[in-house]
Amino acid sequence: MSEMSRIVRTMTAIMFPFAMIYGLYVIAHGHLTPGGGFQGGAVVASACAMLLVAYGSKWVEEKIKEKNLSLLESVGAIGFIAIAFFGLFFGVAFFHNFLVGSDLLFGMVPAVGSTGANINTGGVLPLMNFAVGLKVIAGLFAIVLVMAYATTSFKEGKS
Amino acid sequence: MDLVEIIHIILPILIVASAVVSIYLKDLLAAVIALAAMSLLLSLEFYILQAPDVAIAEAGVGACLTTAIFVIAIRATKRKEDA
Amino acid sequence: MNQRTIAASVFFIIVAIFFILAAWSMRPFGAPDQSAMDDYIIQNTQEEAGANNGVTSVVFDYRGFDTLGEATILFTAVAGVIMILRREKHE
């Protein structure tokens, strides 16, 4: 898949950092504001797909390979299940929120009611958000990237 | 009848209208843009119904990723639909 | 008007009647029928899960197995797409 016109490339270069920052914000503040791992990952993967459509698959192929993307997705899935198993080892049950109320990272408990947001709360929820976000970013972008490669080889084979 | 109820009546009509437009367009790229507009209006409707999580997911997956996949598929094949 | 158009119109009218009846018997917005579970989660999610966002605490803490299934679905979909559409190395 070849690159598009100069107008599309310039607009993509302007819009890409904002979409990226918004998606990473949605992932990082998943336990405070609406959104979470899946929503923020979908936004970041949309930004990367926009870059792919505008700049062509040859340009993206130099930056990242699909093998690394599937590796990242597996890392996200393993991290998610590992945090769930940590709940079994350190707490009482599978998916138990063992970090809440402790002195470790993300261990604080907010006051009941509509309070101000503190990012150091939530127990294992932010870690699970990061794992699922990594998984969704890598997975959805790998789907689009592999489809772009497949259509490129299809067009070359036809002509 | 307050403003929110009027928006609740207008938005589904626009969603159905853009979906029907995307059926009748012969230019496939324009049909894909109409489908993306339908998805964006649907995410606005979710937001008005107080489900911002679903709205973000719908705007990311429905309005951008499927549009990117359709554009990739159209650029690998023909743009005009055979009448 | 041929027979197909009449059959399609009758089917459309029947489905439309069902949808209109379903919309007519819907409960008012923000007033669910059973609200015991909602009230429990809204009141206890901040001290049990430690998060201000109740939706995320439901998704990742109270109903974690649903998220595990969703992650499995996404992993399977990506694995299938990559397995089918991956470029061949033989030239």
Short mmCIF file of C-alpha atoms in Angstrom, two decimals:
data_model
loop_
_atom_site.label_atom_id
_atom_site.label_comp_id
_atom_site.label_asym_id
_atom_site.label_seq_id
_atom_site.Cartn_x
_atom_site.Cartn_y
_atom_site.Cartn_z
CA MET A 1 0.00 0.00 0.00
CA SER A 2 1.54 3.27 -1.15
CA GLU A 3 1.49 6.61 0.62
CA MET A 4 -1.27 9.18 0.14
CA SER A 5 -1.06 12.83 -0.91
CA ARG A 6 0.86 15.57 0.88
CA ILE A 7 -2.30 17.11 2.41
CA VAL A 8 -3.26 13.86 4.10
CA ARG A 9 0.30 13.30 5.37
CA THR A 10 0.55 16.80 6.87
CA MET A 11 -2.81 16.56 8.61
CA THR A 12 -1.87 13.15 9.99
CA ALA A 13 1.44 14.48 11.29
CA ILE A 14 -0.45 17.26 13.09
CA MET A 15 -3.21 15.05 14.52
CA PHE A 16 -1.11 12.02 15.49
CA PRO A 17 0.48 13.35 18.77
CA PHE A 18 -2.87 14.55 20.12
CA ALA A 19 -4.59 11.22 19.49
CA MET A 20 -1.62 9.37 21.00
CA ILE A 21 -1.56 11.53 24.15
CA TYR A 22 -5.32 11.23 24.59
CA GLY A 23 -5.21 7.44 24.31
CA LEU A 24 -2.32 7.11 26.75
CA TYR A 25 -4.15 9.46 29.14
CA VAL A 26 -7.27 7.29 28.98
CA ILE A 27 -5.17 4.20 29.78
CA ALA A 28 -3.20 5.80 32.62
CA HIS A 29 -6.26 7.37 34.28
CA GLY A 30 -8.48 4.35 33.75
CA HIS A 31 -9.32 4.05 37.45
CA LEU A 32 -10.27 7.72 37.80
CA THR A 33 -12.00 8.89 34.62
CA PRO A 34 -14.27 7.12 32.10
CA GLY A 35 -12.41 4.68 29.92
CA GLY A 36 -9.88 2.03 30.63
CA GLY A 37 -7.47 -0.32 28.97
CA PHE A 38 -9.64 -1.33 26.03
CA GLN A 39 -10.90 2.17 25.19
CA GLY A 40 -7.50 3.85 25.41
CA GLY A 41 -5.88 1.02 23.49
CA ALA A 42 -8.45 1.40 20.74
CA VAL A 43 -7.70 5.13 20.51
CA VAL A 44 -3.92 4.57 20.32
CA ALA A 45 -4.35 1.80 17.75
CA SER A 46 -6.58 4.16 15.72
CA ALA A 47 -3.81 6.77 15.73
CA CYS A 48 -1.28 4.19 14.53
CA ALA A 49 -3.70 2.97 11.83
CA MET A 50 -4.14 6.58 10.69
CA LEU A 51 -0.37 6.82 10.33
CA LEU A 52 -0.33 3.55 8.38
CA VAL A 53 -3.04 4.67 5.95
CA ALA A 54 -1.40 8.07 5.36
CA TYR A 55 2.26 7.07 5.05
CA GLY A 56 1.98 3.63 3.46
CA SER A 57 3.08 0.23 4.65
CA LYS A 58 6.66 0.49 3.39
CA TRP A 59 7.34 3.46 5.69
CA VAL A 60 5.82 1.70 8.68
CA GLU A 61 7.67 -1.53 7.89
CA GLU A 62 10.98 0.18 8.59
CA LYS A 63 9.76 1.30 12.02
CA ILE A 64 8.14 -1.80 13.49
CA LYS A 65 7.67 -5.43 12.53
CA GLU A 66 4.58 -7.50 13.06
CA LYS A 67 6.65 -10.10 14.93
CA ASN A 68 7.42 -7.54 17.64
CA LEU A 69 3.75 -6.57 17.80
CA SER A 70 2.60 -10.13 18.45
CA LEU A 71 5.35 -10.41 21.07
CA LEU A 72 4.01 -7.27 22.79
CA GLU A 73 0.48 -8.64 22.69
CA SER A 74 1.59 -11.88 24.32
CA VAL A 75 3.43 -9.88 27.00
CA GLY A 76 0.22 -7.97 27.76
CA ALA A 77 -1.86 -11.15 28.01
CA ILE A 78 0.71 -12.87 30.24
CA GLY A 79 0.92 -9.80 32.46
CA PHE A 80 -2.86 -9.70 32.87
CA ILE A 81 -3.08 -13.36 33.87
CA ALA A 82 0.00 -13.04 36.10
CA ILE A 83 -1.60 -10.19 38.06
CA ALA A 84 -4.73 -12.32 38.45
CA PHE A 85 -2.58 -15.21 39.78
CA PHE A 86 -0.78 -12.85 42.17
CA GLY A 87 -4.21 -12.28 43.71
CA LEU A 88 -4.39 -16.03 44.28
CA PHE A 89 -0.91 -16.24 45.82
CA PHE A 90 -0.84 -13.12 47.99
CA GLY A 91 -4.56 -12.78 48.69
CA VAL A 92 -7.50 -15.09 48.94
CA ALA A 93 -8.78 -15.73 45.44
CA PHE A 94 -8.19 -15.41 41.71
CA PHE A 95 -8.55 -11.73 40.66
CA HIS A 96 -8.38 -10.62 44.29
CA ASN A 97 -7.37 -6.98 44.65
CA PHE A 98 -4.40 -7.62 46.97
CA LEU A 99 -2.72 -4.21 46.68
CA VAL A 100 -5.58 -2.14 48.05
CA GLY A 101 -5.07 -0.87 51.58
CA SER A 102 -1.35 -1.71 51.58
CA ASP A 103 1.65 0.62 51.60
CA LEU A 104 2.84 -0.46 48.17
CA LEU A 105 2.27 1.15 44.78
CA PHE A 106 -1.32 2.23 44.06
CA GLY A 107 -2.28 1.20 47.59
CA MET A 108 -4.26 4.13 48.93
CA VAL A 109 -7.99 4.04 49.55
CA PRO A 110 -10.02 7.13 48.59
CA ALA A 111 -12.61 8.60 50.94
CA VAL A 112 -16.19 7.55 50.37
CA GLY A 113 -18.29 9.96 48.37
CA SER A 114 -17.47 12.29 45.53
CA THR A 115 -13.88 13.13 46.37
CA GLY A 116 -10.95 14.56 44.52
CA ALA A 117 -9.09 12.11 42.31
CA ASN A 118 -5.81 10.67 43.55
CA ILE A 119 -3.81 8.66 41.03
CA ASN A 120 -2.13 6.59 43.76
CA THR A 121 -5.30 4.53 44.39
CA GLY A 122 -6.91 1.50 42.90
CA GLY A 123 -4.76 -1.46 43.89
CA VAL A 124 -4.21 -3.73 40.90
CA LEU A 125 -6.66 -1.89 38.64
CA PRO A 126 -4.04 0.47 37.06
CA LEU A 127 -1.65 -2.43 36.48
CA MET A 128 -4.41 -4.43 34.79
CA ASN A 129 -5.28 -1.35 32.75
CA PHE A 130 -1.68 -1.10 31.54
CA ALA A 131 -1.57 -4.81 30.65
CA VAL A 132 -4.88 -4.77 28.77
CA GLY A 133 -3.94 -1.49 27.07
CA LEU A 134 -0.65 -2.93 25.80
CA LYS A 135 -2.50 -6.02 24.61
CA VAL A 136 -5.20 -4.06 22.76
CA ILE A 137 -2.73 -1.60 21.16
CA ALA A 138 -0.51 -4.39 19.84
CA GLY A 139 -3.39 -6.64 18.82
CA LEU A 140 -5.51 -4.14 16.89
CA PHE A 141 -2.51 -2.52 15.19
CA ALA A 142 -1.15 -5.95 14.23
CA ILE A 143 -4.48 -6.78 12.55
CA VAL A 144 -4.44 -3.58 10.45
CA LEU A 145 -0.72 -3.92 9.63
CA VAL A 146 -1.03 -7.53 8.48
CA MET A 147 -4.03 -6.63 6.32
CA ALA A 148 -2.04 -3.78 4.71
CA TYR A 149 0.87 -6.13 3.94
CA ALA A 150 -1.49 -8.74 2.51
CA THR A 151 -3.19 -6.25 0.17
CA THR A 152 0.21 -4.95 -0.98
CA SER A 153 1.41 -8.40 -2.00
CA PHE A 154 -1.99 -9.11 -3.58
CA LYS A 155 -1.79 -6.02 -5.78
CA GLU A 156 1.79 -6.70 -6.78
CA GLY A 157 0.96 -10.29 -7.63
CA LYS A 158 -2.00 -9.23 -9.76
CA SER A 159 -0.23 -6.63 -11.87
CA MET B 1 -39.94 19.04 25.67
CA ASP B 2 -36.44 20.11 26.59
CA LEU B 3 -33.29 20.18 24.49
CA VAL B 4 -32.05 16.70 25.40
CA GLU B 5 -35.25 15.05 24.22
CA ILE B 6 -35.09 16.90 20.91
CA ILE B 7 -31.50 15.69 20.45
CA HIS B 8 -32.67 12.18 21.34
CA ILE B 9 -35.18 12.38 18.48
CA ILE B 10 -32.86 14.00 15.92
CA LEU B 11 -29.77 11.78 16.45
CA PRO B 12 -31.35 8.36 15.63
CA ILE B 13 -32.91 9.87 12.50
CA LEU B 14 -29.46 11.07 11.40
CA ILE B 15 -27.94 7.67 12.21
CA VAL B 16 -30.51 5.85 10.06
CA ALA B 17 -30.16 8.45 7.29
CA SER B 18 -26.38 8.10 7.08
CA ALA B 19 -26.68 4.29 7.09
CA VAL B 20 -29.18 4.41 4.19
CA VAL B 21 -26.94 6.89 2.31
CA SER B 22 -23.99 4.53 2.68
CA ILE B 23 -26.07 1.80 1.01
CA TYR B 24 -27.06 3.87 -2.01
CA LEU B 25 -23.69 5.50 -2.77
CA LYS B 26 -21.86 4.00 -5.75
CA ASP B 27 -18.48 5.48 -4.81
CA LEU B 28 -17.22 3.04 -2.20
CA LEU B 29 -14.90 5.52 -0.49
CA ALA B 30 -17.82 7.92 0.04
CA ALA B 31 -19.89 5.01 1.39
CA VAL B 32 -17.15 4.24 3.91
CA ILE B 33 -17.08 7.88 5.01
CA ALA B 34 -20.86 7.78 5.48
CA LEU B 35 -20.46 4.63 7.60
CA ALA B 36 -17.82 6.40 9.72
CA ALA B 37 -20.22 9.33 10.19
CA MET B 38 -22.89 6.86 11.33
CA SER B 39 -20.49 5.39 13.86
CA LEU B 40 -19.50 8.83 15.16
CA LEU B 41 -23.15 9.85 15.58
CA LEU B 42 -23.77 6.56 17.39
CA SER B 43 -20.94 7.34 19.80
CA LEU B 44 -22.49 10.78 20.39
CA GLU B 45 -25.80 9.07 21.18
CA PHE B 46 -24.01 6.77 23.68
CA TYR B 47 -22.48 9.82 25.30
CA ILE B 48 -25.86 11.50 25.67
CA LEU B 49 -27.21 8.27 27.22
CA GLN B 50 -24.48 8.67 29.92
CA ALA B 51 -22.22 5.82 28.82
CA PRO B 52 -18.87 7.54 28.09
CA ASP B 53 -16.92 4.25 28.21
CA VAL B 54 -18.96 2.80 25.35
CA ALA B 55 -18.74 6.11 23.50
CA ILE B 56 -14.92 6.11 23.56
CA ALA B 57 -14.76 2.47 22.47
CA GLU B 58 -17.26 3.07 19.67
CA ALA B 59 -15.45 6.18 18.42
CA GLY B 60 -12.09 4.39 18.44
CA VAL B 61 -13.07 1.05 16.96
CA GLY B 62 -16.09 1.93 14.86
CA ALA B 63 -15.16 5.30 13.44
CA CYS B 64 -11.42 4.89 12.93
CA LEU B 65 -10.22 1.27 12.84
CA THR B 66 -12.94 -0.18 10.61
CA THR B 67 -12.62 2.87 8.36
CA ALA B 68 -8.88 2.25 8.07
CA ILE B 69 -9.47 -1.41 7.22
CA PHE B 70 -12.08 -0.48 4.57
CA VAL B 71 -9.79 2.13 3.04
CA ILE B 72 -6.95 -0.39 2.84
CA ALA B 73 -9.28 -2.89 1.16
CA ILE B 74 -10.62 -0.31 -1.30
CA ARG B 75 -7.12 0.82 -2.31
CA ALA B 76 -6.20 -2.78 -3.04
CA THR B 77 -9.27 -3.24 -5.31
CA LYS B 78 -11.52 -0.98 -7.38
CA ARG B 79 -13.02 2.24 -6.06
CA LYS B 80 -16.23 2.33 -8.07
CA GLU B 81 -18.97 -0.20 -7.53
CA ASP B 82 -20.22 -1.93 -10.66
CA ALA B 83 -23.76 -0.75 -11.39
CA MET C 1 -46.69 -5.19 -6.81
CA ASN C 2 -45.34 -8.69 -6.90
CA GLN C 3 -45.49 -11.30 -4.19
CA ARG C 4 -42.01 -10.66 -2.84
CA THR C 5 -42.67 -7.01 -2.13
CA ILE C 6 -45.90 -7.83 -0.28
CA ALA C 7 -44.17 -10.47 1.85
CA ALA C 8 -41.29 -8.10 2.65
CA SER C 9 -43.72 -5.32 3.61
CA VAL C 10 -45.71 -7.61 5.91
CA PHE C 11 -42.54 -8.84 7.57
CA PHE C 12 -41.27 -5.26 7.98
CA ILE C 13 -44.54 -4.15 9.58
CA ILE C 14 -44.53 -7.08 12.03
CA VAL C 15 -40.94 -6.39 13.11
CA ALA C 16 -41.69 -2.67 13.41
CA ILE C 17 -44.69 -3.40 15.65
CA PHE C 18 -42.51 -5.53 17.92
CA PHE C 19 -39.88 -2.80 18.18
CA ILE C 20 -42.47 -0.10 18.90
CA LEU C 21 -44.08 -2.25 21.61
CA ALA C 22 -40.66 -2.87 23.16
CA ALA C 23 -39.91 0.86 23.14
CA TRP C 24 -43.35 1.56 24.65
CA SER C 25 -42.85 -0.79 27.59
CA MET C 26 -39.34 0.44 28.40
CA ARG C 27 -38.69 1.72 31.89
CA PRO C 28 -37.93 5.43 32.35
CA PHE C 29 -34.32 6.50 32.02
CA GLY C 30 -32.27 5.99 35.18
CA ALA C 31 -34.88 3.91 37.02
CA PRO C 32 -34.03 0.20 36.71
CA ASP C 33 -36.31 -2.57 37.92
CA GLN C 34 -33.82 -4.27 40.25
CA SER C 35 -31.38 -1.83 41.84
CA ALA C 36 -29.95 -3.75 44.80
CA MET C 37 -26.69 -4.66 43.06
CA ASP C 38 -26.23 -1.14 41.67
CA ASP C 39 -26.65 0.41 45.10
CA TYR C 40 -24.19 -2.05 46.66
CA ILE C 41 -21.52 -1.36 44.04
CA ILE C 42 -22.01 2.42 44.11
CA GLN C 43 -21.72 2.56 47.90
CA ASN C 44 -18.88 0.06 48.43
CA THR C 45 -16.65 0.34 45.39
CA GLN C 46 -14.46 3.09 46.80
CA GLU C 47 -13.41 1.21 49.91
CA GLU C 48 -13.38 -2.31 48.45
CA ALA C 49 -11.71 -1.72 45.08
CA GLY C 50 -10.08 1.60 45.94
CA ALA C 51 -10.98 3.26 42.67
CA ASN C 52 -13.10 6.32 42.01
CA ASN C 53 -14.28 4.97 38.67
CA GLY C 54 -16.96 2.41 39.44
CA VAL C 55 -17.15 1.02 35.92
CA THR C 56 -13.47 0.05 35.85
CA SER C 57 -13.71 -1.51 39.30
CA VAL C 58 -16.62 -3.63 38.09
CA VAL C 59 -14.82 -4.61 34.89
CA PHE C 60 -11.47 -5.52 36.45
CA ASP C 61 -12.33 -6.46 40.03
CA TYR C 62 -15.91 -7.57 40.59
CA ARG C 63 -16.33 -9.21 37.15
CA GLY C 64 -12.73 -10.06 36.33
CA PHE C 65 -13.57 -13.31 34.61
CA ASP C 66 -15.55 -11.46 31.94
CA THR C 67 -12.47 -9.41 31.15
CA LEU C 68 -10.39 -12.57 31.01
CA GLY C 69 -12.81 -13.98 28.42
CA GLU C 70 -12.70 -10.76 26.43
CA ALA C 71 -8.89 -10.84 26.43
CA THR C 72 -9.02 -14.46 25.23
CA ILE C 73 -11.39 -13.47 22.40
CA LEU C 74 -9.09 -10.65 21.29
CA PHE C 75 -6.01 -12.89 21.44
CA THR C 76 -7.74 -15.59 19.39
CA ALA C 77 -8.92 -13.07 16.78
CA VAL C 78 -5.46 -11.56 16.37
CA ALA C 79 -3.83 -14.98 16.18
CA GLY C 80 -6.29 -16.09 13.50
CA VAL C 81 -5.87 -12.97 11.37
CA ILE C 82 -2.07 -13.09 11.57
CA MET C 83 -2.04 -16.81 10.78
CA ILE C 84 -4.21 -16.36 7.67
CA LEU C 85 -2.84 -13.09 6.24
CA ARG C 86 0.86 -13.32 7.11
CA ARG C 87 3.27 -12.84 4.22
CA GLU C 88 5.00 -15.90 2.92
CA LYS C 89 8.79 -15.81 2.91
CA HIS C 90 9.32 -18.09 -0.09
CA GLU C 91 10.17 -16.04 -3.17
#
